């Protein structure tokens, strides 16, 4: 009898909890959000009224809609951070899809000085979104590969000195956008004693607000050079794997899983993803198909054609040694 009473009490408590949740949804006021020039209203009472017809799925839909609204509100607030720097966010705009971006004749004149300073068209870079879409050039078989859920986490380390702010932030946005969140431990920006003011407080304030806790900034007190700067980034890293990149790159979907899978198989491996080209004048993405990076005996970086046994295997998803 005592156990029966306990069961009845638990049932009553569960019913009260469910009823309270339903009443909570019913009492919540409709949320109105602005998207462009149009408004969209969500009426939670309609969802609750159809509870018996649609069951739990209606409540889930209402919660998902509310979360999407919150996400939209947060995104608009974060988007304002880039505007204060004169930069752009979103997946459209100039250079969308990795296509060449262009400037007007008036803008071309303004771009000459920065172009000579950085070795690429930094003025044009400021007109290209930090989140622009670029092509996924992976072979079909690579896209079909499946990877385990226990892959190690990676710390992405960017080394820079007097790089254009827009290019650095596009590298960061691209890494966040195209690396699965469970696999991305952190992003570390190593400043090898830059002189540019925009790379000091403006950069640090932006990443701290835009990606709190995810992006760290390490600053060398004197110019150390590429290798020692990389070591400083490695010292600050807490991920199981460290990846070193120039701060003028853009990642594509699915780049991380094969890299981490190879290292998981053998921790002594050093992996280099397939690298395409971003043209310095117009930021067009140029595909370098079926090639590997390597070095000559003089240590010049070069593209290497895959060996005959790789071609004979007929599997473009295989690694190139």
Short mmCIF file of C-alpha atoms in Angstrom, two decimals:
data_model
loop_
_atom_site.label_atom_id
_atom_site.label_comp_id
_atom_site.label_asym_id
_atom_site.label_seq_id
_atom_site.Cartn_x
_atom_site.Cartn_y
_atom_site.Cartn_z
CA UNK A 1 0.00 0.00 0.00
CA UNK A 2 2.79 2.42 0.87
CA UNK A 3 4.52 1.79 -2.43
CA UNK A 4 1.20 2.31 -4.27
CA UNK A 5 0.73 5.67 -2.54
CA UNK A 6 4.26 6.71 -3.59
CA UNK A 7 3.46 5.84 -7.20
CA UNK A 8 0.24 7.90 -7.04
CA UNK A 9 2.13 10.86 -5.55
CA UNK A 10 4.75 10.71 -8.30
CA UNK A 11 2.05 10.59 -10.99
CA UNK A 12 0.34 13.63 -9.50
CA UNK A 13 3.62 15.55 -9.33
CA UNK A 14 4.38 14.70 -12.97
CA UNK A 15 0.91 15.88 -14.03
CA UNK A 16 1.40 19.13 -12.13
CA UNK A 17 4.78 19.67 -13.78
CA UNK A 18 3.37 19.09 -17.27
CA UNK A 19 0.38 21.32 -16.57
CA UNK A 20 2.70 24.05 -15.28
CA UNK A 21 4.86 23.86 -18.41
CA UNK A 22 1.80 24.11 -20.67
CA UNK A 23 0.46 27.08 -18.70
CA UNK A 24 3.88 28.70 -18.92
CA UNK A 25 3.82 28.45 -22.71
CA UNK A 26 0.24 29.68 -22.83
CA UNK A 27 1.01 32.75 -20.75
CA UNK A 28 4.14 33.72 -22.67
CA UNK A 29 3.55 36.76 -24.83
CA UNK A 30 4.01 36.49 -28.59
CA UNK A 31 7.50 37.51 -29.71
CA UNK A 32 7.85 39.83 -32.67
CA UNK A 33 11.06 39.97 -34.60
CA UNK A 34 12.14 41.96 -37.59
CA UNK A 35 13.69 40.27 -40.61
CA UNK A 36 14.53 42.86 -43.25
CA UNK A 37 11.40 45.01 -43.49
CA UNK A 38 8.87 42.33 -42.57
CA UNK A 39 7.66 41.14 -39.18
CA UNK A 40 6.96 37.55 -38.11
CA UNK A 41 4.77 36.78 -35.07
CA UNK A 42 4.87 33.59 -33.07
CA UNK A 43 1.76 32.77 -31.04
CA UNK A 44 2.53 30.10 -28.48
CA UNK A 45 -1.16 29.84 -27.51
CA UNK A 46 -1.90 28.33 -30.93
CA UNK A 47 0.73 25.67 -30.32
CA UNK A 48 -0.75 24.84 -26.90
CA UNK A 49 -4.28 24.67 -28.28
CA UNK A 50 -3.21 21.95 -30.68
CA UNK A 51 -1.38 19.97 -28.01
CA UNK A 52 -3.80 17.05 -28.13
CA UNK A 53 -3.66 16.87 -31.91
CA UNK A 54 0.06 17.14 -32.39
CA UNK A 55 1.39 15.95 -29.04
CA UNK A 56 4.87 16.75 -27.87
CA UNK A 57 6.06 17.75 -31.37
CA UNK A 58 4.05 20.99 -31.12
CA UNK A 59 5.86 21.99 -27.94
CA UNK A 60 9.20 21.11 -29.53
CA UNK A 61 8.35 23.21 -32.59
CA UNK A 62 7.44 26.18 -30.40
CA UNK A 63 10.69 25.88 -28.44
CA UNK A 64 12.73 25.58 -31.65
CA UNK A 65 11.06 28.68 -33.08
CA UNK A 66 11.84 30.61 -29.92
CA UNK A 67 15.45 29.46 -30.05
CA UNK A 68 15.75 30.52 -33.68
CA UNK A 69 14.40 33.94 -32.73
CA UNK A 70 16.94 34.27 -29.94
CA UNK A 71 19.67 33.15 -32.33
CA UNK A 72 18.58 35.80 -34.81
CA UNK A 73 18.58 38.51 -32.13
CA UNK A 74 22.03 37.48 -30.88
CA UNK A 75 23.37 37.35 -34.45
CA UNK A 76 22.17 40.90 -35.15
CA UNK A 77 23.84 42.11 -31.97
CA UNK A 78 27.11 40.35 -32.84
CA UNK A 79 26.93 41.58 -36.43
CA UNK A 80 27.09 45.11 -35.06
CA UNK A 81 30.58 44.39 -33.74
CA UNK A 82 32.00 44.01 -37.25
CA UNK A 83 30.20 47.14 -38.47
CA UNK A 84 32.04 49.20 -35.86
CA UNK A 85 35.28 48.05 -37.54
CA UNK A 86 33.97 48.84 -41.02
CA UNK A 87 33.64 45.14 -41.84
CA UNK A 88 30.80 42.92 -43.04
CA UNK A 89 29.29 39.60 -41.91
CA UNK A 90 26.92 37.17 -43.63
CA UNK A 91 27.24 34.66 -46.46
CA UNK A 92 26.52 36.93 -49.42
CA UNK A 93 28.10 40.04 -50.92
CA UNK A 94 31.18 40.46 -53.04
CA UNK A 95 33.26 37.36 -53.62
CA UNK A 96 30.36 35.07 -52.72
CA UNK A 97 30.95 31.50 -53.79
CA UNK A 98 34.67 32.14 -54.17
CA UNK A 99 34.09 34.24 -57.28
CA UNK A 100 36.31 37.24 -58.09
CA UNK A 101 35.37 40.39 -56.16
CA UNK A 102 35.58 43.79 -57.82
CA UNK A 103 35.89 47.48 -56.95
CA UNK A 104 34.46 50.54 -58.62
CA UNK A 105 36.92 52.89 -60.41
CA UNK A 106 36.77 55.27 -57.43
CA UNK A 107 37.47 52.42 -55.00
CA UNK A 108 40.38 51.20 -57.15
CA UNK A 109 42.22 54.46 -56.50
CA UNK A 110 41.79 54.09 -52.73
CA UNK A 111 42.99 50.47 -52.87
CA UNK A 112 46.45 51.18 -54.34
CA UNK A 113 48.24 52.14 -51.13
CA UNK A 114 47.02 49.25 -48.95
CA UNK A 115 47.65 46.80 -51.80
CA UNK A 116 51.33 47.72 -51.92
CA UNK A 117 51.59 47.61 -48.13
CA UNK A 118 50.22 44.09 -47.58
CA UNK A 119 50.97 42.40 -50.90
CA UNK A 120 47.26 41.76 -51.48
CA UNK A 121 44.19 43.91 -51.98
CA UNK A 122 43.36 44.64 -48.34
CA UNK A 123 40.95 47.44 -49.29
CA UNK A 124 38.91 44.93 -51.31
CA UNK A 125 39.11 42.47 -48.41
CA UNK A 126 37.21 44.95 -46.23
CA UNK A 127 34.34 44.86 -48.76
CA UNK A 128 34.12 41.05 -48.64
CA UNK A 129 32.11 39.39 -45.89
CA UNK A 130 33.95 37.71 -43.05
CA UNK A 131 31.62 34.73 -43.59
CA UNK A 132 31.57 34.56 -47.38
CA UNK A 133 30.76 31.20 -48.91
CA UNK A 134 33.43 29.40 -50.91
CA UNK A 135 33.18 26.22 -53.03
CA UNK A 136 33.48 22.73 -51.60
CA UNK A 137 35.90 21.11 -54.03
CA UNK A 138 36.13 17.75 -52.27
CA UNK A 139 35.68 14.69 -54.49
CA UNK A 140 32.33 12.96 -54.05
CA UNK A 141 33.93 9.99 -52.30
CA UNK A 142 35.49 12.30 -49.69
CA UNK A 143 32.09 13.80 -48.94
CA UNK A 144 30.64 10.33 -48.40
CA UNK A 145 33.24 9.21 -45.84
CA UNK A 146 32.01 8.73 -42.26
CA UNK A 147 34.09 9.45 -39.16
CA UNK A 148 33.79 8.39 -35.53
CA UNK A 149 32.40 10.67 -32.84
CA UNK A 150 35.50 10.27 -30.65
CA UNK A 151 37.91 12.32 -32.76
CA UNK A 152 40.43 14.44 -30.81
CA UNK A 153 39.92 18.19 -30.41
CA UNK A 154 42.12 20.65 -32.26
CA UNK A 155 43.62 23.97 -31.25
CA UNK A 156 43.91 26.16 -34.36
CA UNK A 157 46.89 28.52 -34.17
CA UNK A 158 47.19 31.54 -36.46
CA UNK A 159 50.52 33.39 -36.63
CA UNK A 160 50.54 36.99 -37.88
CA UNK A 161 52.54 40.18 -37.97
CA UNK A 162 51.02 43.37 -39.43
CA UNK A 163 48.37 41.43 -41.35
CA UNK A 164 45.18 43.21 -42.48
CA UNK A 165 42.52 42.96 -39.75
CA UNK A 166 39.80 41.87 -42.19
CA UNK A 167 41.93 38.97 -43.43
CA UNK A 168 42.72 37.78 -39.90
CA UNK A 169 39.06 37.91 -38.87
CA UNK A 170 37.94 36.13 -42.05
CA UNK A 171 40.36 33.34 -41.14
CA UNK A 172 38.83 33.15 -37.65
CA UNK A 173 35.22 33.25 -38.88
CA UNK A 174 35.98 30.63 -41.51
CA UNK A 175 37.55 28.30 -38.95
CA UNK A 176 34.57 28.63 -36.59
CA UNK A 177 32.01 28.27 -39.39
CA UNK A 178 33.54 25.15 -40.90
CA UNK A 179 34.94 23.23 -37.93
CA UNK A 180 32.42 21.10 -36.00
CA UNK A 181 31.99 22.68 -32.57
CA UNK A 182 32.82 19.46 -30.63
CA UNK A 183 36.16 19.24 -32.47
CA UNK A 184 37.26 22.87 -32.06
CA UNK A 185 38.94 23.35 -28.71
CA UNK A 186 40.09 26.92 -29.29
CA UNK A 187 41.62 29.38 -31.73
CA UNK A 188 44.89 31.05 -30.73
CA UNK A 189 46.06 34.23 -32.43
CA UNK A 190 49.79 34.78 -32.02
CA UNK A 191 50.79 38.38 -32.72
CA UNK A 192 54.53 38.48 -33.42
CA UNK A 193 54.89 42.09 -32.22
CA UNK A 194 52.78 43.91 -34.83
CA UNK A 195 52.90 47.69 -35.16
CA UNK A 196 49.37 48.21 -36.50
CA UNK A 197 47.01 49.80 -33.95
CA UNK A 198 43.94 47.96 -35.31
CA UNK A 199 45.64 44.68 -34.39
CA UNK A 200 45.82 45.64 -30.74
CA UNK A 201 42.72 46.75 -28.78
CA UNK A 202 40.24 46.59 -31.73
CA UNK A 203 41.19 43.00 -32.57
CA UNK A 204 41.20 41.85 -28.96
CA UNK A 205 37.90 43.52 -28.08
CA UNK A 206 36.22 42.05 -31.16
CA UNK A 207 37.23 38.42 -30.61
CA UNK A 208 36.52 38.61 -26.87
CA UNK A 209 32.95 39.78 -27.52
CA UNK A 210 32.28 37.80 -30.71
CA UNK A 211 33.78 34.50 -29.55
CA UNK A 212 34.09 34.72 -25.75
CA UNK A 213 36.27 31.96 -24.34
CA UNK A 214 36.95 30.43 -27.75
CA UNK A 215 39.60 32.79 -29.17
CA UNK A 216 42.81 33.62 -27.28
CA UNK A 217 45.34 36.29 -28.22
CA UNK A 218 49.04 35.71 -27.47
CA UNK A 219 51.35 38.71 -27.97
CA UNK A 220 55.11 38.47 -28.31
CA UNK A 221 56.94 41.39 -26.70
CA UNK A 222 59.53 41.34 -29.48
CA UNK A 223 59.70 39.94 -33.00
CA UNK A 224 60.44 36.22 -32.61
CA UNK A 225 60.02 34.95 -36.16
CA UNK A 226 57.70 32.28 -37.54
CA UNK A 227 58.94 29.17 -35.74
CA UNK A 228 59.33 30.68 -32.27
CA UNK A 229 55.92 32.36 -32.68
CA UNK A 230 54.43 28.97 -33.47
CA UNK A 231 56.04 27.53 -30.35
CA UNK A 232 54.44 30.31 -28.26
CA UNK A 233 51.06 29.34 -29.72
CA UNK A 234 51.74 25.69 -28.96
CA UNK A 235 52.55 26.55 -25.34
CA UNK A 236 49.17 28.26 -24.97
CA UNK A 237 47.23 25.42 -26.65
CA UNK A 238 45.13 22.97 -24.63
CA UNK A 239 43.72 20.83 -27.46
CA UNK A 240 44.85 17.25 -28.12
CA UNK A 241 46.00 18.29 -31.61
CA UNK A 242 47.54 21.59 -32.71
CA UNK A 243 47.13 22.99 -36.21
CA UNK A 244 49.35 25.85 -37.43
CA UNK A 245 48.06 28.15 -40.16
CA UNK A 246 48.85 31.48 -41.76
CA UNK A 247 46.32 34.14 -40.78
CA UNK A 248 45.14 34.62 -44.39
CA UNK A 249 43.27 31.38 -45.07
CA UNK A 250 39.68 30.22 -45.50
CA UNK A 251 38.47 26.77 -44.48
CA UNK A 252 35.87 24.64 -46.23
CA UNK A 253 33.38 22.13 -44.87
CA UNK A 254 34.78 18.76 -43.85
CA UNK A 255 38.41 19.84 -43.59
CA UNK A 256 38.91 18.80 -39.95
CA UNK A 257 37.55 15.26 -39.76
CA UNK A 258 40.03 13.55 -42.13
CA UNK A 259 42.94 15.44 -40.57
CA UNK A 260 42.01 14.43 -37.03
CA UNK A 261 41.20 10.88 -38.11
CA UNK A 262 44.69 10.38 -39.59
CA UNK A 263 46.33 11.70 -36.43
CA UNK A 264 44.09 9.57 -34.24
CA UNK A 265 45.37 6.51 -36.15
CA UNK A 266 49.00 7.56 -35.58
CA UNK A 267 49.85 10.49 -33.30
CA UNK A 268 53.30 10.84 -34.93
CA UNK A 269 51.80 11.95 -38.23
CA UNK A 270 52.05 15.50 -39.52
CA UNK A 271 49.05 16.17 -41.76
CA UNK A 272 48.66 18.86 -44.40
CA UNK A 273 45.15 19.42 -45.80
CA UNK A 274 44.68 20.00 -49.50
CA UNK A 275 45.36 23.70 -50.11
CA UNK A 276 43.82 25.73 -52.92
CA UNK A 277 44.74 29.32 -53.79
CA UNK A 278 43.12 32.66 -52.96
CA UNK A 279 44.18 35.20 -55.58
CA UNK A 280 45.76 38.31 -54.09
CA UNK A 281 44.07 40.81 -56.45
CA UNK A 282 40.43 39.74 -56.35
CA UNK A 283 40.20 36.98 -53.67
CA UNK A 284 38.96 34.44 -56.20
CA UNK A 285 39.34 30.86 -54.97
CA UNK A 286 41.45 28.87 -57.44
CA UNK A 287 41.33 25.10 -57.23
CA UNK A 288 44.55 23.08 -57.11
CA UNK A 289 43.27 19.60 -57.91
CA UNK A 290 45.03 16.34 -57.03
CA UNK A 291 48.25 17.80 -55.73
CA UNK A 292 50.21 17.59 -52.51
CA UNK A 293 52.46 20.06 -50.76
CA UNK A 294 56.10 19.22 -50.31
CA UNK A 295 59.60 20.69 -50.24
CA UNK A 296 62.63 20.61 -52.46
CA UNK A 297 66.07 19.87 -50.98
CA UNK A 298 66.53 23.67 -50.81
CA UNK A 299 63.36 23.71 -48.64
CA UNK A 300 61.30 25.64 -51.20
CA UNK A 301 57.60 24.88 -50.82
CA UNK A 302 56.18 23.29 -53.95
CA UNK A 303 53.18 21.43 -55.28
CA UNK A 304 53.87 17.77 -55.96
CA UNK A 305 51.99 15.53 -58.38
CA UNK A 306 50.78 12.34 -56.68
CA UNK A 307 52.89 9.22 -57.29
CA UNK A 308 51.86 6.52 -59.75
CA UNK A 309 50.59 4.09 -57.09
CA UNK A 310 48.16 6.77 -55.86
CA UNK A 311 46.75 7.22 -59.36
CA UNK A 312 46.59 3.44 -59.88
CA UNK A 313 44.47 3.02 -56.73
CA UNK A 314 41.72 5.14 -58.34
CA UNK A 315 40.53 6.51 -54.99
CA UNK A 316 40.76 10.34 -54.68
CA UNK A 317 39.97 10.13 -50.96
CA UNK A 318 43.26 8.40 -50.18
CA UNK A 319 46.03 10.48 -48.58
CA UNK A 320 49.06 11.44 -50.68
CA UNK A 321 52.34 10.66 -48.93
#
